[in-house]
Amino acid sequence: MTGLLLKDFYTTAKYCRSFLFIVLVFLAVSFFSGDSADTFFTFYPIILSSMIPASLLAYDDAEKWTIYSQTLPCTRAQLVSCKYITGLLSNLTVLLIMAIRFTVFSPGEGDYLSLLTAALIIGITAQAVILPFLFKFGAQKGRIIYISVIMLFCIGCSSLSLLKEIPELSPGIGTFQTMFVIASAAILLYAASWLLSIAFYKKRQL
């Protein structure tokens, strides 16, 4: 399992370095954006980090790794788990960068704990929806679902920006109880997605 994680780390370092650059650019732009745009520029980096497991799967398919991996002493469940763990680590890395940005450059200007929690919810939910399709149909056939989900989450971020402008709804957004319930549901969805992907991948013909 450690070897699989290292393999994904090296692949990410080689082919996905631009993701980190884009994350830093978007967080920098959020300094100068208005309130409505700020939500998009803050949440888009977490959506971007959620695309890394899907990108790794695409590289695996292109390089025939999915076939070669069957000769190795690892199970299909471990191969799936590696992508889910990599996705979580990618999200946590972006959240750490966001936390540094908020605490160092914008201290005391907002409820950043709720914002970071919302970002984590978006990140793991995006992966939970996308990955089962990719493991069932492969990176090429699952690309349409993959792109559609990313578009929906971008629309969702924009909608959240609009909801913040409605006074009647603003107090209910980001409350501790609401965030706790949504975060719990997102974690359960992620766990269910993980198990579903394992079941799909075990039955898939490579």
Short mmCIF file of C-alpha atoms in Angstrom, two decimals:
data_model
loop_
_atom_site.label_atom_id
_atom_site.label_comp_id
_atom_site.label_asym_id
_atom_site.label_seq_id
_atom_site.Cartn_x
_atom_site.Cartn_y
_atom_site.Cartn_z
CA MET A 1 0.00 0.00 0.00
CA THR A 2 2.86 2.36 0.83
CA GLY A 3 4.39 1.63 -2.57
CA LEU A 4 1.11 2.48 -4.32
CA LEU A 5 0.88 5.78 -2.46
CA LEU A 6 4.48 6.63 -3.36
CA LYS A 7 3.76 5.81 -7.00
CA ASP A 8 0.80 8.22 -6.99
CA PHE A 9 2.87 10.85 -5.18
CA TYR A 10 5.62 10.69 -7.82
CA THR A 11 3.06 10.79 -10.63
CA THR A 12 1.37 13.81 -9.04
CA ALA A 13 4.70 15.57 -8.55
CA LYS A 14 5.61 15.02 -12.21
CA TYR A 15 2.33 15.62 -14.02
CA CYS A 16 0.14 17.65 -11.66
CA ARG A 17 2.52 20.38 -10.49
CA SER A 18 0.45 22.96 -12.35
CA PHE A 19 -2.45 22.22 -9.96
CA LEU A 20 -0.50 23.73 -7.05
CA PHE A 21 0.36 26.81 -9.13
CA ILE A 22 -3.30 27.33 -10.07
CA VAL A 23 -4.35 26.90 -6.42
CA LEU A 24 -1.92 29.62 -5.35
CA VAL A 25 -3.07 31.92 -8.16
CA PHE A 26 -6.75 31.55 -7.26
CA LEU A 27 -6.09 32.16 -3.57
CA ALA A 28 -4.07 35.24 -4.49
CA VAL A 29 -6.92 36.51 -6.72
CA SER A 30 -9.35 36.06 -3.80
CA PHE A 31 -7.49 38.88 -2.02
CA PHE A 32 -8.69 41.38 -4.60
CA SER A 33 -12.08 39.94 -5.59
CA GLY A 34 -15.44 41.14 -4.34
CA ASP A 35 -17.54 39.21 -1.84
CA SER A 36 -19.54 37.35 -4.47
CA ALA A 37 -16.46 36.33 -6.43
CA ASP A 38 -14.49 35.57 -3.28
CA THR A 39 -16.47 32.40 -2.63
CA PHE A 40 -15.71 31.07 -6.10
CA PHE A 41 -11.99 31.87 -5.94
CA THR A 42 -11.80 30.35 -2.45
CA PHE A 43 -13.67 27.12 -3.23
CA TYR A 44 -12.34 26.45 -6.73
CA PRO A 45 -8.88 25.32 -5.47
CA ILE A 46 -10.49 22.54 -3.40
CA ILE A 47 -12.48 21.43 -6.45
CA LEU A 48 -9.24 21.45 -8.41
CA SER A 49 -7.50 19.27 -5.83
CA SER A 50 -10.42 16.85 -6.01
CA MET A 51 -9.61 16.33 -9.70
CA ILE A 52 -6.17 14.86 -8.91
CA PRO A 53 -7.36 11.24 -8.29
CA ALA A 54 -9.32 11.37 -11.56
CA SER A 55 -6.24 12.68 -13.39
CA LEU A 56 -4.12 9.90 -11.88
CA LEU A 57 -6.65 7.31 -13.06
CA ALA A 58 -6.47 8.79 -16.56
CA TYR A 59 -2.67 8.49 -16.54
CA ASP A 60 -2.95 4.91 -15.23
CA ASP A 61 -5.27 3.95 -18.08
CA ALA A 62 -3.13 5.71 -20.70
CA GLU A 63 0.06 3.97 -19.54
CA LYS A 64 -1.68 0.57 -19.16
CA TRP A 65 -0.93 0.62 -15.43
CA THR A 66 -4.35 -0.82 -14.65
CA ILE A 67 -3.36 -3.98 -16.53
CA TYR A 68 0.21 -4.15 -15.23
CA SER A 69 -0.97 -3.70 -11.63
CA GLN A 70 -2.72 -7.07 -11.83
CA THR A 71 0.70 -8.76 -11.82
CA LEU A 72 1.67 -7.10 -8.54
CA PRO A 73 1.02 -8.44 -5.01
CA CYS A 74 -1.77 -5.96 -4.32
CA THR A 75 -5.53 -6.27 -4.37
CA ARG A 76 -7.99 -4.21 -6.35
CA ALA A 77 -9.35 -2.89 -3.06
CA GLN A 78 -5.90 -1.49 -2.29
CA LEU A 79 -5.67 0.12 -5.71
CA VAL A 80 -9.01 1.85 -5.15
CA SER A 81 -8.14 2.83 -1.58
CA CYS A 82 -4.92 4.41 -2.78
CA LYS A 83 -6.83 6.86 -4.97
CA TYR A 84 -9.24 7.77 -2.16
CA ILE A 85 -6.38 8.35 0.27
CA THR A 86 -4.53 10.42 -2.33
CA GLY A 87 -7.69 12.49 -2.82
CA LEU A 88 -7.99 13.15 0.91
CA LEU A 89 -4.32 14.14 1.16
CA SER A 90 -4.74 16.48 -1.81
CA ASN A 91 -7.74 18.15 -0.20
CA LEU A 92 -5.98 18.47 3.17
CA THR A 93 -2.95 20.03 1.49
CA VAL A 94 -5.11 22.69 -0.15
CA LEU A 95 -6.98 23.27 3.13
CA LEU A 96 -3.64 23.81 4.88
CA ILE A 97 -2.66 26.40 2.26
CA MET A 98 -6.06 28.08 2.66
CA ALA A 99 -5.72 28.11 6.46
CA ILE A 100 -2.29 29.77 6.20
CA ARG A 101 -3.70 32.33 3.77
CA PHE A 102 -6.56 33.21 6.14
CA THR A 103 -4.67 33.24 9.44
CA VAL A 104 -1.59 35.07 8.18
CA PHE A 105 -3.00 37.51 5.63
CA SER A 106 -6.64 38.00 6.73
CA PRO A 107 -6.81 37.37 10.49
CA GLY A 108 -10.09 38.15 12.23
CA GLU A 109 -11.97 39.00 9.02
CA GLY A 110 -14.45 36.12 8.98
CA ASP A 111 -15.55 32.72 10.19
CA TYR A 112 -12.82 30.80 8.44
CA LEU A 113 -13.42 27.58 10.34
CA SER A 114 -16.84 27.31 8.69
CA LEU A 115 -15.34 28.27 5.35
CA LEU A 116 -12.65 25.58 5.59
CA THR A 117 -15.25 23.02 6.68
CA ALA A 118 -17.43 23.94 3.70
CA ALA A 119 -14.42 23.59 1.41
CA LEU A 120 -13.67 20.12 2.78
CA ILE A 121 -17.31 19.11 2.30
CA ILE A 122 -17.18 20.25 -1.33
CA GLY A 123 -13.90 18.44 -1.92
CA ILE A 124 -14.85 15.04 -0.55
CA THR A 125 -18.36 15.20 -2.03
CA ALA A 126 -16.97 15.88 -5.51
CA GLN A 127 -14.68 12.87 -5.23
CA ALA A 128 -17.42 10.70 -3.75
CA VAL A 129 -19.63 11.36 -6.77
CA ILE A 130 -16.95 11.13 -9.48
CA LEU A 131 -14.74 8.20 -8.49
CA PRO A 132 -17.29 5.35 -8.59
CA PHE A 133 -18.10 6.19 -12.22
CA LEU A 134 -14.41 6.24 -13.14
CA PHE A 135 -13.74 2.90 -11.46
CA LYS A 136 -16.77 1.32 -13.11
CA PHE A 137 -16.40 2.68 -16.66
CA GLY A 138 -12.74 3.75 -16.82
CA ALA A 139 -11.25 7.22 -17.20
CA GLN A 140 -12.30 7.69 -20.84
CA LYS A 141 -15.93 6.58 -20.56
CA GLY A 142 -16.37 8.30 -17.20
CA ARG A 143 -15.02 11.62 -18.46
CA ILE A 144 -18.47 13.02 -19.30
CA ILE A 145 -19.69 12.34 -15.76
CA TYR A 146 -16.44 13.78 -14.43
CA ILE A 147 -16.80 17.05 -16.37
CA SER A 148 -20.51 17.33 -15.55
CA VAL A 149 -19.89 17.01 -11.80
CA ILE A 150 -17.15 19.66 -11.90
CA MET A 151 -19.50 22.03 -13.74
CA LEU A 152 -22.27 21.41 -11.20
CA PHE A 153 -19.95 22.15 -8.30
CA CYS A 154 -18.78 25.36 -9.95
CA ILE A 155 -22.43 26.39 -10.36
CA GLY A 156 -23.02 25.43 -6.72
CA CYS A 157 -20.20 27.68 -5.57
CA SER A 158 -21.63 30.57 -7.55
CA SER A 159 -25.09 29.89 -6.08
CA LEU A 160 -23.64 29.93 -2.58
CA SER A 161 -22.22 33.36 -3.30
CA LEU A 162 -25.70 34.59 -4.28
CA LEU A 163 -27.31 33.06 -1.18
CA LYS A 164 -24.90 35.00 1.03
CA GLU A 165 -26.36 38.20 -0.41
CA ILE A 166 -29.87 37.34 0.86
CA PRO A 167 -30.23 38.68 4.44
CA GLU A 168 -32.97 36.19 5.36
CA LEU A 169 -30.72 33.24 4.49
CA SER A 170 -27.35 34.55 5.66
CA PRO A 171 -27.78 33.74 9.38
CA GLY A 172 -28.56 30.11 8.56
CA ILE A 173 -25.49 29.56 6.40
CA GLY A 174 -22.42 28.27 8.15
CA THR A 175 -23.95 27.72 11.60
CA PHE A 176 -22.23 25.04 13.66
CA GLN A 177 -25.21 22.67 13.72
CA THR A 178 -25.79 22.97 9.97
CA MET A 179 -22.13 22.47 9.12
CA PHE A 180 -21.86 19.48 11.47
CA VAL A 181 -24.84 17.71 9.88
CA ILE A 182 -23.66 18.40 6.33
CA ALA A 183 -20.08 17.38 7.14
CA SER A 184 -21.28 14.13 8.71
CA ALA A 185 -23.39 13.36 5.65
CA ALA A 186 -20.43 14.12 3.35
CA ILE A 187 -18.16 11.76 5.33
CA LEU A 188 -20.75 8.97 5.15
CA LEU A 189 -21.16 9.59 1.42
CA TYR A 190 -17.38 9.37 0.98
CA ALA A 191 -17.21 6.09 2.89
CA ALA A 192 -20.10 4.65 0.86
CA SER A 193 -18.47 5.83 -2.37
CA TRP A 194 -15.20 4.16 -1.33
CA LEU A 195 -16.93 0.80 -0.79
CA LEU A 196 -18.95 1.17 -4.00
CA SER A 197 -15.81 1.88 -6.03
CA ILE A 198 -14.14 -1.24 -4.61
CA ALA A 199 -17.18 -3.32 -5.58
CA PHE A 200 -17.23 -1.83 -9.10
CA TYR A 201 -13.50 -2.27 -9.67
CA LYS A 202 -13.50 -5.90 -8.53
CA LYS A 203 -16.07 -6.73 -11.22
CA ARG A 204 -14.55 -4.62 -13.99
CA GLN A 205 -12.88 -6.35 -16.92
CA LEU A 206 -9.46 -4.76 -17.53
#
